[in-house]
Amino acid sequence: MKLLELVALEKRYGERPVLRGVDLAVDEGERVVLVGPSGCGKTTLLRLVAGLDAPDGGEIRLAGEVVSRAGAVIVSPEARGIGMVFQDLALWPHMTARENVAFPLRARGVPRRERDRRVAELLELVGLPDAGDRRPAELSGGQRQRVALARALAAEPRLLLLDEPFTSLDPELADRLRGDLVALQERLGFTLLHVTHDREEARQLATRVVTLHRGHLGEEAR
Amino acid sequence: MSRRLVLGSAVLLLAIAGGLPVVAMLAQAFFAGGRFDPAPLAGLLTDAGTWRLLGSSILLAAAVALAACAAGIPLGVLLARTDLPGRRLLAALFTVPLLLPPWVLAVAWAALAGREGLLAPVVGPGAALALDRFLYGPGGCVLVLGTAFLPVPLLLTMAALAEIDPRLEEAGRLHAGWGTVLVRISLPLALPGLLLAAVLVFLLALGEFTVPGFFRVDVFATRSLERFAAFYDVRGATAAALPLAAAALLVLPLESAFLGRRGAPLPGAGTRRRTVPLGRFRAPALAGVLFVAGVLVALPLSALAARAAAPGAFREALARAGDALPRTIAWSVTGASLLLLGGVLLGLVVGRRELPGWRAVDGLALFLFALPGAVTGIGLVALWNRPATAFLYGTPLVVLLGWFARYAALPLRVTTAHLRGIPPALEEAARLAGASWWLRTRRVTLPLLGRGLFLAWIVGYVFCARDTAIAMLVYPPGRDTLPVRIVTLMANGTPGMVAALCLLATGVVLLPVAVVLPVLAISGREDRR
């Protein structure tokens, strides 16, 4: 079943077109990696899928429901059931790791006891059972990545978006985290849409690779 | 030109203008004839009246801070982050009271809601008397000072929200609506800025004596002035200034907490700040904000204008203002130029960490801004009022020194704020190209500061032109400024003439703002093209 469909998607910044008629369909449980050089529109595409921006043309469907169309975000970001790991992680510096991960649950009104249990599970899942009381500034780069991933997974999203989250890590750590991510995805079964400029990373993560160049989608490979 | 020499001169000027008077004040309070003698301070502290007055002044200042923040913070959120129509215009309107001397607002409220004010015939004699009683008491002080200082939390809330990386809010938006994101993410991140605003308003209100004096409320800030003006007891005056100086130190840890939150990554490509759609609340929110702006700003100032329209009032006001009018403009232009020169250099010291001890420079400037003007004035008297320094004390130079000490923090902050928008790499490239510090400052940094320099000058001019406390304490004999003259005439002048004088003072303060800000706005639009 198709979870995400992008139909003739267009986006411009001022006069400059960033996405030009992008069509893409992602099946449930797939790990699709979008590869492209800097400035090709990868982040813009993720932001449109998340509902943080409205497209200028075309439409976006989630599980068959139209969630955005030209000039309009029809379903708000928090109602889409999407998790996202931002390029710079966007961890809230005034909250501990535990509070960061708990936020999506709290926002959905999950009772405190249940919330605590699930946060503990998530921190365990990403390999940080003892880091809950630390703030982002007190965590290493790899630990921050894991907290961001736990937060993105907290509300059990049907689709997880990753915006080059491994760029700033040393190759060895990035390699290990990619392996962990694949293992997690296989265990939990969520759908993954990942963007990167790194072809090696794409090969390691993807069940399908799609290229994006100057706002157009290119060849696909499995 | 040597970097250390130029920047060091600015730091030295700040130390001489503001640091030394504080030291001299401490020496006056604790020493006499070269011996430790804290008698004036001990006398002050053992007087039960001191503590009563200090307590009631602290309560009044806290009420002003609470009122200003209760209105200023929500307004700051609305004007900074929502799609409310006319946000820039409304922000400018709410900022007007801060640009005026606070006593102008007091006179305006008296013209509106005093016993013989514009409202009296409308509401009837009973209600008019009740309004008058409210105004001439702590309630009037809270209303007027709360309005006068409302722009502090408003502008600092807007600044603190602008500092937040938009991605932190977007990460929240994936899970919650705007209301939750504002309450749980944006405002906690802005908290140090909000606390700084509250403390600044508290300190500004604690040091204010003109508005409480107008509404006949006794406050601690007048104690020091009484000692000085009525008894010429400089030691007693300095001792009475010490609690206010100690309170001003409060601002420093909060400021460092506020600055400590900065350094978040700047928005990257495609990450623009979202405005929060108000939806069906847009029209009621606009109506509410317009109502508040009307009641707090437009209505009292209109009443002031109506009172000043009394026959002959302006002619008499101009005659009474006399030479104080051009003198205030000339001194304020000079003061603003000195503040621009020194403040930009201090801004480079702090913003680019050009000298060791830049934190201390920043802290001293902020402390001097938070210090009540009367305390700075007493310090200047304690330091310079001696035969050997008559060349300075009896001249406008001492007023300019006082203004530089008190207001250097403003151009400093304007400069550092604009420096944050200039990537250090631009200056580093000039350095690699072999340019000296002076050349790269002159050809790269200052041109890039551009509009920031104009803004720094305007801010300096406004605060010099509205200053009352420092000028009142140290103006050379027979050469008072317009605010000092008006405050002196307030008790004896006719209401129409006093209102007209207040409008004159308003014009003197706002005229350059009205001329230069539209030019800045147009050049800003062209820059963005």
Coordinates of C-alpha atoms in Angstrom, one line a residue, chain B:
Chain B
M1 CA 46.2 53.1 13.9
S2 CA 46.7 50.8 16.8
R3 CA 43.7 48.6 17.6
R4 CA 44.5 48.5 21.3
L5 CA 44.9 52.3 21.5
V6 CA 41.6 53.1 19.8
L7 CA 39.5 50.5 21.5
G8 CA 41.3 51.0 24.8
S9 CA 40.4 54.7 24.6
A10 CA 36.7 53.9 24.4
V11 CA 37.0 51.5 27.4
L12 CA 38.9 54.2 29.3
L13 CA 36.2 56.8 28.6
L14 CA 33.6 54.4 29.9
A15 CA 35.6 53.8 33.0
I16 CA 36.2 57.5 33.6
A17 CA 32.7 58.6 32.8
G18 CA 30.9 55.8 34.7
G19 CA 33.3 53.6 36.7
L20 CA 35.2 56.4 38.6
P21 CA 32.1 58.3 39.7
V22 CA 30.7 55.0 41.3
V23 CA 34.1 54.5 43.1
A24 CA 34.1 58.2 44.2
M25 CA 30.6 57.8 45.5
L26 CA 31.6 54.7 47.5
A27 CA 34.6 56.6 48.9
Q28 CA 32.4 59.6 49.9
A29 CA 30.0 57.3 51.6
F30 CA 32.5 55.3 53.6
F31 CA 35.5 57.7 54.1
A32 CA 35.9 61.2 55.5
G33 CA 39.2 63.0 55.9
G34 CA 41.1 59.9 54.8
R35 CA 39.6 57.8 57.5
F36 CA 36.9 55.1 57.4
D37 CA 33.8 56.7 58.6
P38 CA 30.5 55.1 57.5
A39 CA 28.4 57.4 59.8
P40 CA 26.1 58.7 57.0
L41 CA 25.4 55.2 55.8
A42 CA 25.0 53.9 59.4
G43 CA 22.6 56.8 60.2
L44 CA 20.6 56.0 57.1
L45 CA 20.4 52.3 57.8
T46 CA 19.4 52.6 61.5
D47 CA 16.6 55.0 60.6
A48 CA 13.3 53.1 60.6
G49 CA 11.9 55.5 58.0
T50 CA 14.6 54.4 55.5
W51 CA 13.4 50.8 55.6
R52 CA 9.8 51.8 55.4
L53 CA 10.4 54.0 52.4
L54 CA 12.7 51.4 50.7
G55 CA 10.1 48.7 51.3
S56 CA 7.2 50.8 49.7
S57 CA 9.5 51.8 46.8
I58 CA 10.4 48.2 46.1
L59 CA 6.7 47.2 46.2
L60 CA 5.9 50.1 43.8
A61 CA 8.7 49.1 41.4
A62 CA 7.7 45.4 41.6
A63 CA 4.1 46.4 40.7
V64 CA 5.4 48.5 37.8
A65 CA 7.5 45.6 36.6
L66 CA 4.5 43.2 36.9
A67 CA 2.2 45.6 35.1
A68 CA 4.7 46.3 32.3
C69 CA 5.4 42.6 31.8
A70 CA 1.8 41.5 32.0
A71 CA 1.0 43.7 29.1
G72 CA 4.4 43.8 27.3
I73 CA 5.1 40.1 27.0
P74 CA 1.8 39.0 25.4
L75 CA 2.0 42.1 23.2
G76 CA 5.6 41.1 22.3
V77 CA 4.4 37.6 21.3
L78 CA 1.5 38.9 19.3
L79 CA 3.6 41.5 17.5
A80 CA 6.6 39.3 16.9
R81 CA 5.1 36.0 16.0
T82 CA 1.5 36.2 14.7
D83 CA -0.2 37.4 11.5
L84 CA -1.8 40.4 13.4
P85 CA -2.3 43.2 10.8
G86 CA -0.2 46.3 11.2
R87 CA 2.4 44.7 13.5
R88 CA 5.3 47.1 12.7
L89 CA 3.1 50.2 13.2
L90 CA 1.7 48.9 16.4
A91 CA 5.1 48.0 17.8
A92 CA 6.3 51.6 16.9
L93 CA 3.2 53.1 18.6
F94 CA 3.8 51.1 21.8
T95 CA 7.5 52.1 21.8
V96 CA 6.6 55.9 21.8
P97 CA 6.2 56.1 25.7
L98 CA 9.8 54.8 26.2
L99 CA 11.1 57.6 23.9
L100 CA 9.5 60.3 26.0
P101 CA 10.5 61.5 29.5
P102 CA 8.2 59.6 31.8
W103 CA 6.8 62.8 33.3
V104 CA 5.4 63.8 29.9
L105 CA 3.0 60.8 30.3
A106 CA 2.2 61.8 33.9
V107 CA 1.2 65.3 32.7
A108 CA -0.8 63.7 29.9
W109 CA -2.7 61.4 32.3
A110 CA -3.4 64.4 34.5
A111 CA -4.8 66.2 31.5
L112 CA -7.0 63.2 30.7
A113 CA -8.1 61.8 34.1
G114 CA -7.2 64.5 36.6
R115 CA -9.8 66.5 38.5
E116 CA -10.0 69.0 35.7
G117 CA -9.1 66.6 33.0
L118 CA -10.9 65.9 29.7
L119 CA -12.8 63.0 31.2
A120 CA -14.1 64.9 34.2
P121 CA -17.2 66.5 32.4
V122 CA -17.9 63.1 30.7
V123 CA -17.8 60.9 33.8
G124 CA -19.3 63.3 36.4
P125 CA -17.9 64.8 39.5
G126 CA -17.9 61.6 41.7
A127 CA -16.1 59.4 39.2
A128 CA -13.8 62.3 38.3
L129 CA -12.8 62.6 42.0
A130 CA -12.2 58.8 42.2
L131 CA -10.1 58.9 39.1
D132 CA -8.1 61.8 40.4
R133 CA -7.5 60.0 43.7
F134 CA -6.3 56.9 41.9
L135 CA -4.0 59.0 39.7
Y136 CA -2.4 61.0 42.5
G137 CA -1.2 57.9 44.4
P138 CA 0.6 54.6 43.8
G139 CA -2.0 53.6 41.2
G140 CA -1.1 56.5 39.0
C141 CA 2.6 55.8 39.3
V142 CA 2.0 52.1 38.3
L143 CA -0.1 53.2 35.4
V144 CA 2.3 55.8 34.0
L145 CA 5.5 54.0 34.7
G146 CA 4.1 50.7 33.6
T147 CA 3.1 52.4 30.3
A148 CA 6.5 54.2 30.0
F149 CA 8.5 51.0 30.5
L150 CA 6.1 48.6 28.7
P151 CA 8.3 48.8 25.6
V152 CA 11.2 47.2 27.5
P153 CA 9.4 43.8 27.9
L154 CA 7.7 44.2 24.6
L155 CA 11.0 44.8 22.7
L156 CA 13.0 42.2 24.7
T157 CA 10.2 39.6 24.1
M158 CA 10.4 40.3 20.4
A159 CA 14.2 40.1 20.5
A160 CA 14.3 36.9 22.5
L161 CA 11.7 35.2 20.2
A162 CA 13.7 36.3 17.2
E163 CA 16.9 34.7 18.7
I164 CA 15.2 31.2 18.8
D165 CA 16.2 28.9 16.0
P166 CA 13.0 28.3 14.0
R167 CA 13.8 24.6 13.7
L168 CA 13.3 24.2 17.5
E169 CA 9.8 25.4 17.1
E170 CA 9.2 23.4 13.9
A171 CA 10.4 20.2 15.7
G172 CA 7.6 20.9 18.2
R173 CA 5.0 21.7 15.5
L174 CA 5.4 18.1 14.3
H175 CA 3.7 17.0 17.6
A176 CA 1.7 19.9 18.9
G177 CA -0.2 23.1 17.9
W178 CA 1.2 26.6 18.0
G179 CA -0.2 27.3 21.5
T180 CA 1.6 24.4 23.0
V181 CA 4.8 25.2 21.1
L182 CA 4.7 28.8 22.3
V183 CA 4.1 27.9 25.9
R184 CA 6.4 24.8 26.1
I185 CA 9.2 25.7 23.7
S186 CA 9.3 29.3 22.6
L187 CA 8.6 31.1 25.9
P188 CA 10.9 28.8 28.1
L189 CA 13.7 29.5 25.6
A190 CA 13.0 33.2 25.8
L191 CA 12.8 33.1 29.6
P192 CA 16.2 34.7 30.3
G193 CA 15.2 37.6 28.1
L194 CA 11.8 38.0 29.8
L195 CA 13.4 37.9 33.2
L196 CA 16.0 40.5 32.1
A197 CA 13.1 42.7 31.0
A198 CA 11.3 42.4 34.3
V199 CA 14.5 43.3 36.3
L200 CA 15.3 46.2 34.0
V201 CA 11.8 47.6 34.4
F202 CA 12.0 47.1 38.2
L203 CA 15.3 49.0 38.3
L204 CA 14.2 51.8 36.0
A205 CA 11.1 52.2 38.2
L206 CA 13.0 52.0 41.4
G207 CA 15.3 54.9 40.3
E208 CA 12.4 57.1 38.9
F209 CA 11.6 60.1 41.0
T210 CA 9.9 62.6 38.5
V211 CA 6.6 60.6 38.1
P212 CA 6.2 59.7 41.8
G213 CA 7.1 63.4 42.6
F214 CA 4.4 64.6 40.2
F215 CA 1.8 62.3 41.7
R216 CA 3.0 63.2 45.3
V217 CA 4.2 59.7 46.2
D218 CA 7.2 59.5 48.4
V219 CA 9.9 57.1 47.1
F220 CA 13.4 56.2 48.1
A221 CA 15.0 57.6 44.9
T222 CA 14.1 61.2 46.1
R223 CA 15.9 60.6 49.4
S224 CA 19.3 61.0 47.7
L225 CA 18.2 64.1 45.8
E226 CA 16.7 65.7 48.9
R227 CA 20.0 65.2 50.8
F228 CA 21.8 66.8 47.9
A229 CA 19.4 69.6 46.8
A230 CA 18.0 70.7 50.1
F231 CA 20.9 70.2 52.4
Y232 CA 23.9 70.0 50.0
D233 CA 24.9 66.9 52.0
V234 CA 26.9 65.1 49.4
R235 CA 27.9 62.3 51.9
G236 CA 24.3 61.7 52.9
A237 CA 23.3 61.8 49.3
T238 CA 25.9 59.2 48.3
A239 CA 24.9 57.0 51.2
A240 CA 21.2 57.2 50.2
A241 CA 22.2 56.2 46.6
L242 CA 24.0 53.0 47.6
P243 CA 21.0 50.7 48.0
L244 CA 19.9 51.7 44.5
A245 CA 23.4 51.1 43.1
A246 CA 23.4 47.7 44.9
A247 CA 20.1 46.8 43.3
A248 CA 21.4 47.6 39.8
L249 CA 23.9 44.8 40.2
L250 CA 21.0 42.4 40.0
V251 CA 20.9 42.9 36.2
L252 CA 24.3 41.3 35.6
P253 CA 23.7 37.6 36.3
L254 CA 20.4 37.8 34.3
E255 CA 22.1 39.4 31.4
S256 CA 24.8 36.7 31.3
A257 CA 22.0 34.0 31.4
F258 CA 20.3 35.8 28.5
L259 CA 23.5 35.9 26.4
G260 CA 24.3 32.4 27.4
R261 CA 21.3 31.1 25.5
R262 CA 22.6 32.7 22.3
G263 CA 24.8 31.1 19.8
A264 CA 22.1 28.8 18.5
P265 CA 22.6 28.1 14.8
L266 CA 21.2 30.7 12.5
P267 CA 18.3 29.6 10.2
G268 CA 19.6 27.7 7.3
A269 CA 18.4 27.6 3.7
G270 CA 14.7 27.1 3.5
T271 CA 14.1 27.7 7.2
R272 CA 12.2 30.9 7.7
R273 CA 10.5 32.0 10.8
R274 CA 6.8 31.0 10.7
T275 CA 4.1 33.5 11.7
V276 CA 1.4 32.0 13.9
P277 CA -1.9 32.2 12.1
L278 CA -4.5 33.7 14.5
G279 CA -7.4 32.5 12.3
R280 CA -10.8 33.5 13.7
F281 CA -9.1 35.3 16.7
R282 CA -7.3 37.8 14.3
A283 CA -10.0 40.5 14.3
P284 CA -10.7 40.3 18.1
A285 CA -7.0 40.3 18.8
L286 CA -6.5 43.4 16.6
A287 CA -9.4 45.1 18.3
G288 CA -7.9 44.3 21.8
V289 CA -4.4 45.5 20.8
L290 CA -5.8 48.7 19.3
F291 CA -7.9 49.3 22.4
V292 CA -4.8 48.9 24.7
A293 CA -2.8 51.2 22.4
G294 CA -5.6 53.8 22.4
V295 CA -6.0 53.8 26.2
L296 CA -2.3 53.7 27.1
V297 CA -0.8 55.9 24.4
A298 CA -3.1 57.7 22.0
L299 CA -5.7 58.9 24.5
P300 CA -3.4 60.5 27.1
L301 CA -1.2 62.1 24.4
S302 CA -4.3 63.5 22.7
A303 CA -5.5 64.9 26.0
L304 CA -2.0 66.6 26.4
A305 CA -2.4 68.1 22.9
A306 CA -5.9 69.3 23.7
R307 CA -4.7 71.0 26.9
A308 CA -1.7 72.6 25.1
A309 CA -4.2 74.1 22.6
A310 CA -5.3 76.6 25.3
P311 CA -5.0 80.2 24.0
G312 CA -1.5 81.5 24.3
A313 CA -0.1 78.3 25.9
F314 CA 2.4 77.6 23.1
R315 CA 3.6 81.2 23.0
E316 CA 4.2 81.2 26.7
A317 CA 5.8 77.8 26.5
L318 CA 8.2 78.9 23.8
A319 CA 9.1 82.0 25.9
R320 CA 9.7 79.9 29.0
A321 CA 11.7 77.3 27.1
G322 CA 13.9 80.0 25.8
D323 CA 17.5 79.1 25.2
A324 CA 17.0 75.6 26.9
L325 CA 15.4 74.4 23.6
P326 CA 18.3 74.9 21.2
R327 CA 20.7 74.0 24.0
T328 CA 19.0 70.6 24.5
I329 CA 19.1 69.9 20.8
A330 CA 22.8 70.9 20.5
W331 CA 23.9 68.9 23.5
S332 CA 21.9 65.9 22.5
V333 CA 23.4 65.9 19.0
T334 CA 26.8 66.1 20.6
G335 CA 26.0 63.5 23.1
A336 CA 24.6 61.1 20.5
S337 CA 27.7 61.6 18.3
L338 CA 30.0 60.8 21.3
L339 CA 27.8 57.8 22.1
L340 CA 27.9 56.6 18.5
L341 CA 31.7 56.9 18.4
G342 CA 32.4 55.4 21.8
G343 CA 29.5 52.9 21.7
V344 CA 30.5 51.4 18.3
L345 CA 34.1 51.0 19.5
L346 CA 32.8 49.3 22.7
G347 CA 30.4 47.2 20.6
L348 CA 33.5 46.0 18.6
V349 CA 35.3 45.2 21.9
V350 CA 32.3 43.1 23.1
G351 CA 30.9 41.8 19.8
R352 CA 34.2 40.7 18.4
R353 CA 35.9 40.1 21.7
E354 CA 38.7 42.4 20.6
L355 CA 40.2 43.0 24.1
P356 CA 40.7 40.9 27.1
G357 CA 38.1 41.7 29.7
W358 CA 35.3 42.3 27.2
R359 CA 32.8 40.7 29.5
A360 CA 33.7 43.3 32.2
V361 CA 33.2 46.1 29.7
D362 CA 29.8 44.8 28.7
G363 CA 28.8 44.3 32.4
L364 CA 30.0 47.8 33.4
A365 CA 28.0 49.4 30.5
L366 CA 24.9 47.4 31.5
F367 CA 25.3 48.2 35.2
L368 CA 25.6 51.9 34.4
F369 CA 22.4 51.7 32.3
A370 CA 20.5 50.0 35.1
L371 CA 21.9 52.5 37.7
P372 CA 19.4 55.3 38.4
G373 CA 20.3 58.5 36.6
A374 CA 20.3 60.4 39.9
V375 CA 22.9 57.9 41.3
T376 CA 25.1 58.5 38.3
G377 CA 24.6 62.2 38.8
I378 CA 25.5 62.0 42.5
G379 CA 28.7 60.1 41.6
L380 CA 29.7 62.7 39.0
V381 CA 29.2 65.4 41.7
A382 CA 31.3 63.4 44.2
L383 CA 34.1 62.9 41.7
W384 CA 34.3 66.2 39.8
N385 CA 33.0 68.9 42.1
R386 CA 36.3 70.2 43.3
P387 CA 38.4 73.2 42.4
A388 CA 41.0 71.3 40.5
T389 CA 38.4 70.0 38.1
A390 CA 36.3 73.1 37.7
F391 CA 37.3 73.2 34.0
L392 CA 35.1 70.2 33.6
Y393 CA 32.5 70.4 36.3
G394 CA 31.2 73.8 35.4
T395 CA 30.8 73.0 31.7
P396 CA 28.5 70.9 29.5
L397 CA 31.3 68.3 29.4
V398 CA 30.2 66.8 32.7
V399 CA 26.6 66.4 31.3
L400 CA 28.1 64.6 28.2
L401 CA 30.2 62.4 30.5
G402 CA 27.1 61.5 32.5
W403 CA 25.1 60.7 29.4
F404 CA 28.0 58.6 27.9
A405 CA 28.2 56.6 31.2
R406 CA 24.5 56.0 31.5
Y407 CA 23.6 55.3 27.8
A408 CA 26.8 53.7 26.3
A409 CA 25.1 50.3 26.7
L410 CA 22.5 51.3 24.0
P411 CA 24.8 51.9 21.0
L412 CA 27.0 49.1 22.3
R413 CA 24.0 46.7 22.1
V414 CA 22.8 48.0 18.7
T415 CA 26.4 47.4 17.4
T416 CA 26.7 43.9 18.8
A417 CA 23.3 43.0 17.5
H418 CA 24.3 44.1 14.0
L419 CA 27.7 42.5 14.2
R420 CA 26.0 39.2 14.8
G421 CA 24.6 39.5 11.3
I422 CA 28.1 40.0 9.7
P423 CA 30.0 36.7 9.3
P424 CA 33.4 37.0 10.9
A425 CA 34.8 35.4 7.7
L426 CA 34.3 38.7 5.9
E427 CA 36.7 40.4 8.3
E428 CA 39.0 37.4 8.4
A429 CA 39.3 37.5 4.6
A430 CA 40.3 41.2 4.8
R431 CA 42.9 40.3 7.4
L432 CA 44.3 37.5 5.2
A433 CA 44.5 40.0 2.4
G434 CA 46.9 42.0 4.5
A435 CA 44.6 44.8 5.8
S436 CA 45.4 46.4 9.1
W437 CA 42.8 46.4 11.9
W438 CA 42.0 50.0 11.2
L439 CA 41.7 49.5 7.5
R440 CA 39.4 46.5 7.7
T441 CA 37.3 48.2 10.4
R442 CA 37.0 51.3 8.2
R443 CA 36.4 49.5 4.9
V444 CA 34.7 46.3 5.8
T445 CA 33.1 46.3 9.3
L446 CA 31.7 49.9 9.5
P447 CA 30.2 49.9 6.0
L448 CA 28.6 46.6 6.8
L449 CA 27.2 48.0 10.0
G450 CA 25.5 50.6 7.8
R451 CA 22.0 51.1 9.2
G452 CA 23.1 50.0 12.6
L453 CA 25.2 53.2 12.9
F454 CA 22.2 55.4 12.1
L455 CA 20.1 53.5 14.6
A456 CA 22.8 53.8 17.3
W457 CA 22.9 57.5 16.8
I458 CA 19.2 57.9 16.9
V459 CA 18.9 55.8 20.1
G460 CA 21.7 57.9 21.7
Y461 CA 20.0 61.2 20.7
V462 CA 16.6 60.1 22.1
F463 CA 18.0 59.1 25.4
C464 CA 20.1 62.2 25.8
A465 CA 17.2 64.5 24.8
R466 CA 14.8 62.8 27.3
D467 CA 17.3 62.6 30.2
T468 CA 16.2 64.5 33.3
A469 CA 18.1 63.0 36.3
I470 CA 21.7 63.4 35.2
A471 CA 21.2 66.9 33.7
M472 CA 19.3 68.0 36.8
L473 CA 22.2 67.2 39.1
V474 CA 25.2 68.4 37.1
Y475 CA 24.0 71.1 34.6
P476 CA 26.3 74.1 34.6
P477 CA 24.8 77.2 36.3
G478 CA 22.3 79.0 34.1
R479 CA 22.5 76.3 31.4
D480 CA 19.8 73.9 32.1
T481 CA 18.2 71.5 29.6
L482 CA 14.6 71.6 28.4
P483 CA 13.5 68.6 30.5
V484 CA 15.1 70.1 33.6
R485 CA 13.4 73.4 33.0
I486 CA 10.0 71.8 32.5
V487 CA 10.3 69.7 35.7
T488 CA 11.2 72.9 37.6
L489 CA 8.3 74.8 36.0
M490 CA 5.7 72.0 36.5
A491 CA 4.7 73.0 40.0
N492 CA 4.1 76.7 39.2
G493 CA 3.1 76.9 35.5
T494 CA -0.4 77.0 34.1
P495 CA -1.7 73.5 33.0
G496 CA -1.9 74.7 29.4
M497 CA 1.7 76.0 29.4
V498 CA 3.1 72.9 31.1
A499 CA 1.3 70.7 28.5
A500 CA 2.7 72.8 25.7
L501 CA 6.2 72.5 27.1
C502 CA 5.7 68.7 27.3
L503 CA 4.7 68.7 23.6
L504 CA 7.8 70.8 22.8
A505 CA 9.9 68.2 24.7
T506 CA 8.2 65.4 22.8
G507 CA 8.9 67.2 19.5
V508 CA 12.6 67.7 20.4
V509 CA 12.9 63.9 21.2
L510 CA 10.9 62.6 18.3
L511 CA 11.8 64.9 15.5
P512 CA 15.0 63.1 14.4
V513 CA 13.2 59.8 14.8
A514 CA 10.4 60.9 12.6
V515 CA 13.0 62.1 10.0
V516 CA 15.5 59.3 10.0
L517 CA 13.5 56.2 10.7
P518 CA 11.5 56.3 7.4
V519 CA 14.8 56.8 5.5
L520 CA 16.1 53.7 7.3
A521 CA 13.0 51.8 6.5
I522 CA 13.3 52.7 2.8
S523 CA 17.0 51.8 2.6
G524 CA 16.2 48.5 4.4
R525 CA 13.6 47.6 1.8
E526 CA 16.2 48.4 -1.0
D527 CA 18.8 46.2 0.8
R528 CA 16.4 43.3 0.8
R529 CA 15.8 43.5 -2.9

